[in-house]
Short mmCIF file of C-alpha atoms and ligand atoms in Angstrom, two decimals:
data_model
loop_
_atom_site.label_atom_id
_atom_site.label_comp_id
_atom_site.label_asym_id
_atom_site.label_seq_id
_atom_site.Cartn_x
_atom_site.Cartn_y
_atom_site.Cartn_z
CA MET A 6 277.46 -9.30 105.83
CA ALA A 7 274.75 -7.64 107.81
CA GLN A 8 271.46 -9.40 108.08
CA GLN A 9 268.89 -8.36 105.45
CA THR A 10 266.08 -7.99 107.91
CA LEU A 11 264.17 -5.51 109.98
CA THR A 12 263.32 -6.16 113.69
CA ILE A 13 260.27 -4.46 114.86
CA THR A 14 258.89 -4.34 118.42
CA ASP A 15 255.31 -3.52 118.90
CA ASN A 16 255.17 -1.59 122.11
CA ARG A 17 251.43 -2.21 122.39
CA THR A 18 252.15 -5.95 122.99
CA GLY A 19 255.84 -6.23 123.65
CA LYS A 20 256.14 -8.74 120.77
CA THR A 21 259.02 -8.60 118.39
CA TYR A 22 258.87 -9.45 114.59
CA GLU A 23 261.71 -9.96 112.11
CA LEU A 24 260.74 -8.90 108.56
CA PRO A 25 262.84 -9.57 105.50
CA ILE A 26 264.43 -6.61 103.48
CA ALA A 27 264.72 -7.17 99.80
CA ASP A 28 265.64 -4.43 97.27
CA GLY A 29 265.68 -1.82 100.15
CA THR A 30 262.01 -2.62 100.73
CA ILE A 31 259.82 -4.34 103.22
CA LYS A 32 256.62 -5.87 102.05
CA ALA A 33 253.65 -4.20 103.47
CA MET A 34 251.80 -7.48 103.71
CA ASP A 35 254.35 -8.73 106.16
CA LEU A 36 253.19 -6.07 108.70
CA ARG A 37 249.79 -7.72 108.68
CA GLN A 38 250.99 -10.33 111.11
CA ILE A 39 251.58 -7.60 113.63
CA ARG A 40 248.29 -7.61 115.68
CA THR A 41 247.11 -6.74 119.22
CA SER A 42 244.60 -9.51 119.29
CA ALA A 43 243.14 -12.29 117.14
CA GLU A 44 240.39 -10.00 115.87
CA ASP A 45 242.73 -7.15 115.07
CA PHE A 46 243.02 -6.62 111.15
CA GLY A 47 246.79 -6.24 111.51
CA LEU A 48 249.17 -3.21 111.01
CA MET A 49 248.88 -1.25 107.80
CA THR A 50 250.94 1.53 106.35
CA TYR A 51 249.48 4.91 105.58
CA ASP A 52 250.94 6.53 102.55
CA PRO A 53 248.70 9.11 100.82
CA ALA A 54 249.97 9.92 97.22
CA PHE A 55 252.36 6.89 97.36
CA MET A 56 255.21 9.06 98.61
CA ASN A 57 257.20 6.05 99.84
CA THR A 58 255.52 2.97 98.50
CA ALA A 59 256.67 0.79 95.53
CA ALA A 60 253.66 -0.50 93.92
CA CYS A 61 255.44 -2.71 91.25
CA ARG A 62 258.80 -4.20 90.01
CA SER A 63 259.63 -2.59 86.80
CA ALA A 64 262.52 -3.13 84.32
CA ILE A 65 261.66 -0.21 82.16
CA THR A 66 262.82 3.25 83.17
CA PHE A 67 265.46 4.05 85.79
CA ILE A 68 265.52 7.53 87.50
CA ASP A 69 268.13 8.75 89.96
CA GLY A 70 266.50 11.98 90.96
CA ASP A 71 269.52 13.20 92.99
CA LYS A 72 272.11 12.61 90.20
CA GLY A 73 269.77 13.74 87.36
CA ILE A 74 269.84 10.34 85.55
CA LEU A 75 267.18 8.96 83.33
CA GLU A 76 267.59 5.73 81.45
CA TYR A 77 265.14 3.66 79.30
CA ARG A 78 265.96 -0.08 79.48
CA GLY A 79 269.48 1.02 80.66
CA TYR A 80 270.21 3.41 77.76
CA PRO A 81 271.01 7.00 78.93
CA ILE A 82 268.36 9.36 77.83
CA GLU A 83 271.11 11.74 76.23
CA GLU A 84 272.19 8.92 73.86
CA ILE A 85 268.67 7.87 72.98
CA ALA A 86 267.57 11.43 72.19
CA GLU A 87 270.61 11.96 70.03
CA HIS A 88 270.43 8.75 68.02
CA ALA A 89 266.97 7.02 68.13
CA SER A 90 263.83 7.55 66.41
CA PHE A 91 260.56 7.77 68.30
CA LEU A 92 259.34 4.27 66.94
CA GLU A 93 262.71 2.76 67.89
CA VAL A 94 262.24 4.00 71.46
CA ALA A 95 258.70 2.71 71.47
CA TYR A 96 260.03 -0.59 70.41
CA LEU A 97 262.85 -0.51 73.02
CA LEU A 98 260.34 0.31 75.88
CA ASN A 99 257.95 -2.33 74.96
CA GLU A 100 260.17 -5.21 73.90
CA GLY A 101 263.01 -4.55 76.21
CA GLU A 102 265.72 -4.35 73.52
CA LEU A 103 266.70 -1.99 70.65
CA PRO A 104 265.26 -3.47 67.39
CA ASN A 105 267.65 -4.72 64.65
CA ALA A 106 267.02 -3.21 61.06
CA ALA A 107 264.39 -5.97 60.25
CA GLN A 108 262.55 -5.68 63.50
CA LEU A 109 262.37 -1.90 63.13
CA LYS A 110 261.11 -2.14 59.53
CA LYS A 111 258.51 -4.57 60.45
CA TRP A 112 257.34 -2.43 63.50
CA SER A 113 257.40 0.91 61.68
CA ASP A 114 255.43 -0.81 58.68
CA GLU A 115 252.83 -2.14 61.02
CA VAL A 116 252.42 1.18 62.80
CA ARG A 117 252.30 3.00 59.47
CA TYR A 118 249.66 0.81 57.98
CA HIS A 119 247.04 1.08 60.78
CA THR A 120 246.71 4.84 60.91
CA TYR A 121 243.19 5.06 59.74
CA VAL A 122 240.33 5.22 62.16
CA HIS A 123 236.80 4.02 61.51
CA THR A 124 234.72 6.76 59.86
CA ASN A 125 232.22 6.53 62.87
CA ILE A 126 235.06 7.78 65.06
CA ILE A 127 235.09 10.89 62.91
CA LYS A 128 231.34 11.32 63.37
CA PHE A 129 231.75 10.88 67.11
CA LEU A 130 234.53 13.54 67.13
CA GLU A 131 232.41 15.88 65.01
CA GLY A 132 229.89 15.77 67.85
CA PHE A 133 232.11 17.77 70.17
CA ARG A 134 231.54 21.47 70.55
CA TYR A 135 233.62 23.81 68.37
CA ASP A 136 235.62 24.87 71.46
CA ALA A 137 236.12 21.44 72.96
CA HIS A 138 239.41 21.06 74.76
CA PRO A 139 241.54 18.74 72.61
CA MET A 140 242.51 16.52 75.72
CA GLY A 141 238.89 16.00 76.34
CA MET A 142 238.37 14.97 72.80
CA LEU A 143 241.52 12.81 72.79
CA LEU A 144 240.49 10.86 75.96
CA GLY A 145 236.99 10.31 74.65
CA GLY A 146 238.16 9.41 71.15
CA VAL A 147 240.72 6.80 72.40
CA GLY A 148 238.19 5.42 74.91
CA ALA A 149 235.68 5.11 72.14
CA LEU A 150 238.21 3.09 70.09
CA SER A 151 237.62 0.17 72.43
CA THR A 152 234.03 -0.17 71.09
CA PHE A 153 235.48 -0.66 67.64
CA TYR A 154 237.87 -3.46 68.66
CA PRO A 155 235.96 -5.75 71.03
CA ASP A 156 238.68 -8.37 70.38
CA ALA A 157 240.97 -6.04 72.54
CA LYS A 158 239.34 -7.58 75.59
CA ASN A 159 241.32 -10.64 74.99
CA ILE A 160 244.22 -9.32 77.14
CA GLU A 161 245.58 -12.74 78.12
CA ASP A 162 246.70 -13.38 74.50
CA PRO A 163 250.11 -11.76 73.83
CA ARG A 164 249.48 -11.59 70.07
CA CYS A 165 246.28 -9.84 70.73
CA ARG A 166 248.01 -7.30 73.02
CA TYR A 167 250.58 -6.76 70.46
CA ALA A 168 247.87 -5.96 67.83
CA GLN A 169 246.27 -3.45 70.16
CA ARG A 170 249.83 -1.87 70.76
CA VAL A 171 250.11 -1.37 67.09
CA ARG A 172 246.62 -0.02 66.72
CA LEU A 173 247.04 2.45 69.63
CA MET A 174 250.50 3.67 68.33
CA SER A 175 249.08 4.20 64.82
CA LYS A 176 245.56 5.56 65.58
CA VAL A 177 246.36 7.92 68.57
CA PRO A 178 248.24 10.39 66.50
CA THR A 179 245.41 10.40 63.94
CA ILE A 180 242.82 11.17 66.67
CA ALA A 181 245.22 13.68 68.14
CA ALA A 182 245.61 15.43 64.82
CA PHE A 183 241.79 15.48 64.36
CA CYS A 184 241.53 17.22 67.70
CA PHE A 185 243.94 19.82 66.41
CA ARG A 186 241.91 20.35 63.35
CA ASN A 187 238.76 20.82 65.41
CA LEU A 188 240.38 23.42 67.46
CA HIS A 189 241.14 25.49 64.20
CA GLY A 190 237.76 24.57 62.57
CA LEU A 191 239.75 22.90 59.74
CA PRO A 192 238.58 19.73 57.82
CA TYR A 193 240.28 16.63 58.93
CA GLU A 194 243.46 15.77 57.14
CA PHE A 195 243.75 11.92 56.48
CA PRO A 196 246.87 9.94 57.33
CA ARG A 197 249.44 9.34 54.76
CA ASN A 198 251.06 6.06 55.06
CA ASP A 199 253.97 6.93 52.71
CA LEU A 200 255.23 9.47 55.41
CA ASP A 201 257.17 8.49 58.54
CA TYR A 202 255.56 8.58 62.02
CA ILE A 203 256.29 12.17 62.90
CA GLY A 204 256.06 13.37 59.17
CA ASN A 205 252.52 11.98 58.91
CA PHE A 206 251.42 13.42 62.09
CA VAL A 207 252.80 16.98 61.36
CA ASN A 208 251.24 16.67 57.87
CA MET A 209 247.74 15.77 59.52
CA THR A 210 247.93 18.80 61.73
CA PHE A 211 249.32 21.48 59.40
CA SER A 212 248.47 20.45 55.87
CA ILE A 213 246.16 22.92 54.16
CA GLY A 214 244.40 21.91 50.93
CA GLY A 215 246.47 18.72 50.98
CA LYS A 216 249.76 20.65 51.01
CA HIS A 217 252.38 20.96 53.68
CA GLU A 218 256.13 21.77 53.09
CA PRO A 219 257.94 19.67 55.87
CA ASN A 220 260.56 21.28 57.86
CA LEU A 221 262.92 18.47 58.81
CA VAL A 222 264.63 20.33 61.69
CA LEU A 223 261.18 21.05 63.30
CA GLN A 224 260.12 17.47 62.85
CA ARG A 225 263.21 16.12 64.40
CA ALA A 226 262.76 18.60 67.29
CA LEU A 227 259.27 17.37 67.76
CA GLU A 228 260.52 13.74 67.77
CA ILE A 229 263.08 14.53 70.36
CA LEU A 230 260.47 16.09 72.54
CA LEU A 231 258.27 12.95 72.21
CA ILE A 232 261.19 10.80 72.99
CA LEU A 233 262.04 12.72 76.19
CA HIS A 234 258.43 12.24 77.26
CA ALA A 235 258.19 8.55 76.31
CA ASP A 236 258.38 7.21 79.89
CA HIS A 237 258.99 8.34 83.37
CA GLU A 238 258.35 5.31 85.52
CA GLN A 239 255.43 5.21 87.99
CA ASN A 240 254.16 8.85 87.54
CA CYS A 241 250.40 9.85 87.91
CA SER A 242 249.17 8.95 84.38
CA THR A 243 251.21 5.71 84.23
CA SER A 244 249.97 4.64 87.63
CA ALA A 245 246.54 5.40 86.40
CA VAL A 246 247.02 3.14 83.33
CA ARG A 247 248.37 0.40 85.63
CA ALA A 248 245.61 0.79 88.21
CA VAL A 249 242.67 0.75 85.58
CA GLY A 250 244.43 -1.82 83.47
CA SER A 251 244.64 -4.05 86.56
CA SER A 252 240.80 -4.48 86.55
CA GLY A 253 241.41 -6.48 83.15
CA VAL A 254 239.74 -3.81 80.94
CA ASP A 255 240.87 -3.51 77.36
CA PRO A 256 244.04 -1.26 76.69
CA PHE A 257 242.04 1.44 74.88
CA SER A 258 240.14 2.09 78.14
CA ALA A 259 243.29 1.87 80.25
CA ILE A 260 245.16 4.40 77.98
CA SER A 261 242.22 6.83 78.00
CA ALA A 262 242.48 6.73 81.97
CA GLY A 263 246.19 7.72 81.47
CA ILE A 264 245.20 10.57 79.11
CA ALA A 265 242.72 11.72 81.76
CA ALA A 266 245.33 11.71 84.46
CA LEU A 267 247.68 13.63 82.20
CA TYR A 268 244.94 16.23 81.42
CA GLY A 269 245.35 17.62 85.09
CA PRO A 270 247.38 20.73 85.53
CA LEU A 271 249.71 19.25 88.22
CA HIS A 272 250.89 16.63 85.58
CA GLY A 273 250.72 17.51 81.94
CA GLY A 274 249.78 21.13 82.12
CA ALA A 275 252.82 22.76 83.63
CA ASN A 276 254.44 23.88 80.20
CA GLU A 277 251.27 25.81 79.54
CA ALA A 278 251.68 27.61 82.92
CA VAL A 279 255.25 28.50 81.98
CA LEU A 280 254.17 30.33 79.00
CA ARG A 281 251.46 32.22 81.03
CA MET A 282 254.22 33.03 83.50
CA LEU A 283 256.56 34.42 80.67
CA ASP A 284 253.73 36.51 79.40
CA GLU A 285 253.07 37.86 82.83
CA ILE A 286 256.70 38.72 83.34
CA GLY A 287 256.57 40.43 79.84
CA SER A 288 260.19 41.86 79.70
CA LYS A 289 263.73 41.08 81.04
CA ASP A 290 263.66 44.19 83.30
CA ARG A 291 260.75 42.70 85.32
CA ILE A 292 262.55 39.43 86.10
CA PRO A 293 264.04 40.55 89.42
CA ALA A 294 260.74 41.74 90.88
CA PHE A 295 259.02 38.54 89.83
CA ILE A 296 261.76 36.35 91.53
CA GLU A 297 261.36 38.44 94.59
CA LYS A 298 257.51 37.74 94.61
CA VAL A 299 258.24 34.00 94.09
CA LYS A 300 260.67 34.03 97.14
CA LYS A 301 258.03 35.77 99.28
CA GLY A 302 255.87 32.74 98.39
CA GLU A 303 253.53 34.68 96.09
CA GLY A 304 253.32 32.25 93.25
CA ARG A 305 255.88 29.69 91.95
CA LEU A 306 258.60 29.77 89.27
CA MET A 307 256.79 27.49 86.88
CA GLY A 308 258.92 24.95 85.14
CA PHE A 309 261.21 24.75 88.06
CA GLY A 310 261.39 21.95 90.64
CA HIS A 311 260.41 18.23 90.45
CA ARG A 312 259.16 15.76 92.84
CA VAL A 313 261.82 13.24 91.85
CA TYR A 314 264.66 15.34 90.38
CA LYS A 315 266.59 17.23 92.89
CA SER A 316 269.19 18.28 90.53
CA TYR A 317 268.97 19.37 86.85
CA ASP A 318 266.15 17.27 85.10
CA PRO A 319 268.26 15.63 82.36
CA ARG A 320 265.38 16.20 79.91
CA ALA A 321 265.48 19.91 80.46
CA ARG A 322 269.22 20.13 79.36
CA LEU A 323 268.36 18.34 76.15
CA ILE A 324 265.24 20.42 75.54
CA LYS A 325 267.11 23.59 75.80
CA LYS A 326 269.41 22.65 73.15
CA VAL A 327 266.35 21.76 70.87
CA ALA A 328 264.91 25.11 71.83
CA TYR A 329 268.05 26.83 70.17
CA ASP A 330 267.65 24.56 67.01
CA VAL A 331 264.06 25.37 66.67
CA PHE A 332 264.49 29.11 67.26
CA ALA A 333 267.26 29.20 64.80
CA GLN A 334 264.60 28.16 62.23
CA THR A 335 261.46 30.12 63.39
CA GLY A 336 263.39 33.32 64.55
CA MET A 337 264.14 34.26 68.11
CA ASN A 338 261.24 34.67 70.46
CA PRO A 339 261.36 37.42 73.16
CA LYS A 340 259.88 34.84 75.57
CA LEU A 341 262.90 32.56 75.07
CA GLU A 342 265.13 35.48 76.00
CA ILE A 343 263.14 35.94 79.17
CA ALA A 344 263.22 32.20 80.01
CA ILE A 345 267.05 31.99 79.52
CA GLU A 346 267.62 35.03 81.66
CA LEU A 347 265.13 33.81 84.21
CA GLU A 348 266.87 30.52 84.51
CA GLN A 349 270.30 32.12 84.83
CA ILE A 350 269.18 34.36 87.69
CA ALA A 351 267.33 31.53 89.47
CA LEU A 352 270.14 29.06 89.22
CA LYS A 353 272.36 31.59 91.11
CA ASP A 354 269.86 32.58 93.79
CA GLU A 355 270.15 31.07 97.27
CA TYR A 356 266.36 30.39 97.57
CA PHE A 357 266.38 28.02 94.54
CA ILE A 358 269.89 26.55 95.20
CA SER A 359 268.87 25.60 98.95
CA ARG A 360 265.64 24.05 97.91
CA LYS A 361 267.38 22.14 94.89
CA LEU A 362 264.98 23.78 92.38
CA TYR A 363 266.28 23.31 88.80
CA PRO A 364 264.45 23.77 85.48
CA ASN A 365 262.32 20.70 84.67
CA VAL A 366 261.33 19.22 81.38
CA ASP A 367 258.45 21.81 81.03
CA PHE A 368 260.56 24.96 81.28
CA TYR A 369 261.29 25.14 77.59
CA SER A 370 258.93 22.49 75.96
CA GLY A 371 255.92 24.95 75.82
CA LEU A 372 258.06 27.63 74.00
CA ILE A 373 259.07 25.05 71.42
CA TYR A 374 255.63 23.66 70.79
CA GLN A 375 254.47 27.40 70.42
CA ALA A 376 257.22 28.12 67.97
CA MET A 377 256.19 25.18 65.93
CA GLY A 378 252.64 26.50 65.69
CA TYR A 379 250.85 24.32 68.26
CA PRO A 380 248.43 26.40 70.55
CA THR A 381 248.82 26.03 74.28
CA ASP A 382 245.66 23.95 74.71
CA TYR A 383 247.20 21.45 72.53
CA PHE A 384 250.63 20.98 74.49
CA THR A 385 249.25 18.16 76.71
CA VAL A 386 248.15 16.29 73.68
CA LEU A 387 251.69 16.27 72.52
CA PHE A 388 252.81 15.10 76.01
CA ALA A 389 250.22 12.32 75.48
CA LEU A 390 251.62 11.26 72.10
CA GLY A 391 255.06 11.07 73.61
CA ARG A 392 253.96 9.15 76.62
CA LEU A 393 251.84 6.52 74.86
CA PRO A 394 254.66 4.06 74.46
CA GLY A 395 255.61 4.25 77.94
CA TRP A 396 251.92 3.58 79.07
CA LEU A 397 251.71 0.67 76.77
CA ALA A 398 255.04 -0.86 78.12
CA GLN A 399 254.01 -0.41 81.59
CA TRP A 400 250.47 -1.87 80.86
CA GLU A 401 252.23 -4.95 79.28
CA GLU A 402 254.64 -5.41 82.15
CA MET A 403 251.73 -5.14 84.57
CA ILE A 404 249.76 -7.90 82.65
CA GLY A 405 252.74 -10.20 82.72
CA ASP A 406 253.49 -9.55 86.44
CA LYS A 407 252.38 -12.58 88.44
CA GLU A 408 252.68 -10.48 91.74
CA GLN A 409 250.09 -8.07 90.51
CA LYS A 410 246.30 -8.18 91.28
CA ILE A 411 243.49 -5.69 90.87
CA ALA A 412 244.77 -2.40 92.37
CA ARG A 413 242.93 -1.82 95.56
CA PRO A 414 244.31 0.43 98.36
CA ARG A 415 243.29 0.28 101.87
CA GLN A 416 241.84 3.21 103.87
CA ILE A 417 241.69 4.37 107.44
CA PHE A 418 238.06 4.91 108.04
CA THR A 419 237.28 8.21 109.62
CA GLY A 420 233.40 8.33 109.26
CA PRO A 421 230.73 7.73 111.85
CA ALA A 422 230.41 4.52 113.87
CA ARG A 423 227.48 2.23 113.00
CA ARG A 424 224.09 3.79 113.67
CA PRO A 425 220.47 3.11 112.82
CA TYR A 426 218.78 4.53 109.73
CA VAL A 427 216.66 7.60 110.42
CA PRO A 428 213.32 7.82 108.54
CA LEU A 429 212.92 11.14 106.68
CA ALA A 430 210.03 12.28 108.86
CA LYS A 431 212.29 12.07 111.88
CA ARG A 432 215.20 14.02 110.51
CA GLY A 433 215.69 17.62 111.67
N1 ACO B 25 259.06 27.88 92.64
C1 ACO B 25 259.32 28.38 93.91
N2 ACO B 25 259.39 27.64 94.97
C2 ACO B 25 259.20 26.33 94.78
C3 ACO B 25 258.89 25.73 93.57
C4 ACO B 25 258.94 26.62 92.41
N3 ACO B 25 258.79 26.16 91.21
N4 ACO B 25 258.92 24.50 93.65
C5 ACO B 25 259.03 24.15 94.97
N5 ACO B 25 259.35 25.37 95.70
C6 ACO B 25 259.51 25.47 97.09
C7 ACO B 25 258.38 25.27 97.95
O1 ACO B 25 257.76 26.54 98.11
C8 ACO B 25 258.91 24.67 99.10
O2 ACO B 25 259.63 25.74 99.90
P1 ACO B 25 259.58 25.74 101.53
O3 ACO B 25 260.34 24.52 101.95
O4 ACO B 25 260.21 27.04 101.90
O5 ACO B 25 258.09 25.64 101.96
C9 ACO B 25 260.13 23.83 98.66
O6 ACO B 25 260.42 24.42 97.37
C10 ACO B 25 259.68 22.31 98.39
O7 ACO B 25 258.50 22.18 97.55
P2 ACO B 25 257.38 21.07 97.49
O8 ACO B 25 256.17 21.66 97.03
O9 ACO B 25 257.36 20.46 98.76
O10 ACO B 25 258.07 20.18 96.41
P3 ACO B 25 257.38 19.02 95.64
O11 ACO B 25 258.47 17.94 95.35
O12 ACO B 25 256.27 18.48 96.45
O13 ACO B 25 256.84 19.71 94.33
C11 ACO B 25 256.51 20.28 92.11
C12 ACO B 25 257.35 19.43 93.09
C13 ACO B 25 255.04 20.22 92.19
C14 ACO B 25 257.00 20.05 90.66
C15 ACO B 25 256.97 21.84 92.42
O14 ACO B 25 258.38 21.95 92.33
C16 ACO B 25 256.23 22.94 91.60
O15 ACO B 25 255.10 23.34 91.92
N6 ACO B 25 256.92 23.48 90.41
C17 ACO B 25 256.25 24.25 89.51
C18 ACO B 25 255.28 23.52 88.63
C19 ACO B 25 256.02 22.71 87.54
O16 ACO B 25 256.92 23.14 86.96
N7 ACO B 25 255.56 21.52 87.46
C20 ACO B 25 255.98 20.55 86.53
C21 ACO B 25 256.63 19.25 87.01
S1 ACO B 25 257.40 18.25 85.83
C22 ACO B 25 256.10 17.38 85.19
O17 ACO B 25 255.07 17.14 85.75
C23 ACO B 25 256.28 16.73 83.83
#
């Protein structure tokens, strides 16, 4: 068998080094021994945006972007989305195995019974302006929860971590629903612990005067969307949760950092952009002109392309099916017809084929959320609800990983060399 090492010759010194290769990776710290002199700091790697740097070992989610494969703890996303409930997925991601019936009941009961938030959280949320963006409210609300649970700082204790996981899984939907009510100027609807996880959330968002007629097809569609968003390995918001959590802060604060990262338009906001694009196109006959504009570099086909998937995003396939189920209930939306035609045209076009641009998870999700009655500003909140179990699982894994320390990248300093302070009177 070939040797699992990398031989490097430093042409500055003529010295040769042999570095071990494990899991297709060399350790960046092994490069530090490569120096030009005893004073030299040692060789570093430069990798803005972590394009080619593994920052952790993880056993949670596997992605093969070329083949379009996504697996949670080894289970294909297609099978999970068809058969599992969201709480089952949350358990799987966090505990590593699917729960048996007793474990699932215990987990679901615990999550169902901690849905209430302290009334001071309500006062805090009421302090936001009438037009506050729900993501700003959510990240503020979840961050504020840490002040109500000072015991959450005890992150070395696995039982304490479990308790915070339950609290976050139960209370984030409540805060998220309150953000929705704020958006509509409606009084807050309190949690109902007799309902299941999704049913309770939907009730808290849509109930008027204590009444809401549940539509089980739409609820299952929402559940599938949350499942499809539950984890996606080391994406921007998950990396934020890990980096902030690596300082030893409580999980409420670490998760609110994840929410902040997701708030950004390059991460959680693309489905909103798809709807704006479909509005801009307006009708099917204007699709060819729009595609030509995109090909000339005047704008992008939103909901297409992915940093990791260079073939069909497996979640997009599943979401397309969900879209049909939802529109069968709510009636066909002209925007869905534009989206389907747009997808068909783009998938046959050499520009998109040669660049391996396929629909991603966001191409249809916004249309579905809109059909369910959620406004565009709220889509990212729904994404956050879905991603929460993934953030928690990755945080838990990070805490237990002995190789991890506080996250602290290096830099290449490009500023001025040392110089004496100039008093104010002598500055030009
Ligand atoms: N429409 C048109 N052209 C595109 C698109 C697109 N959606 N995406 C990429 N391209 C083109 C680029 O112009 C580039 O072409 P060139 O080689 O002629 O210059 C080539 O494809 C490669 O593009 P990059 O930007 O280098 O690809 P990258 O992997 O960095 O970008 C991204 C991935 C950001 C998702 C990109 O495809 C994009 O902007 N898509 C639209 C926005 C979107 O849908 N985002 C959601 C991502 S999924 C999520 O976050 C949950």
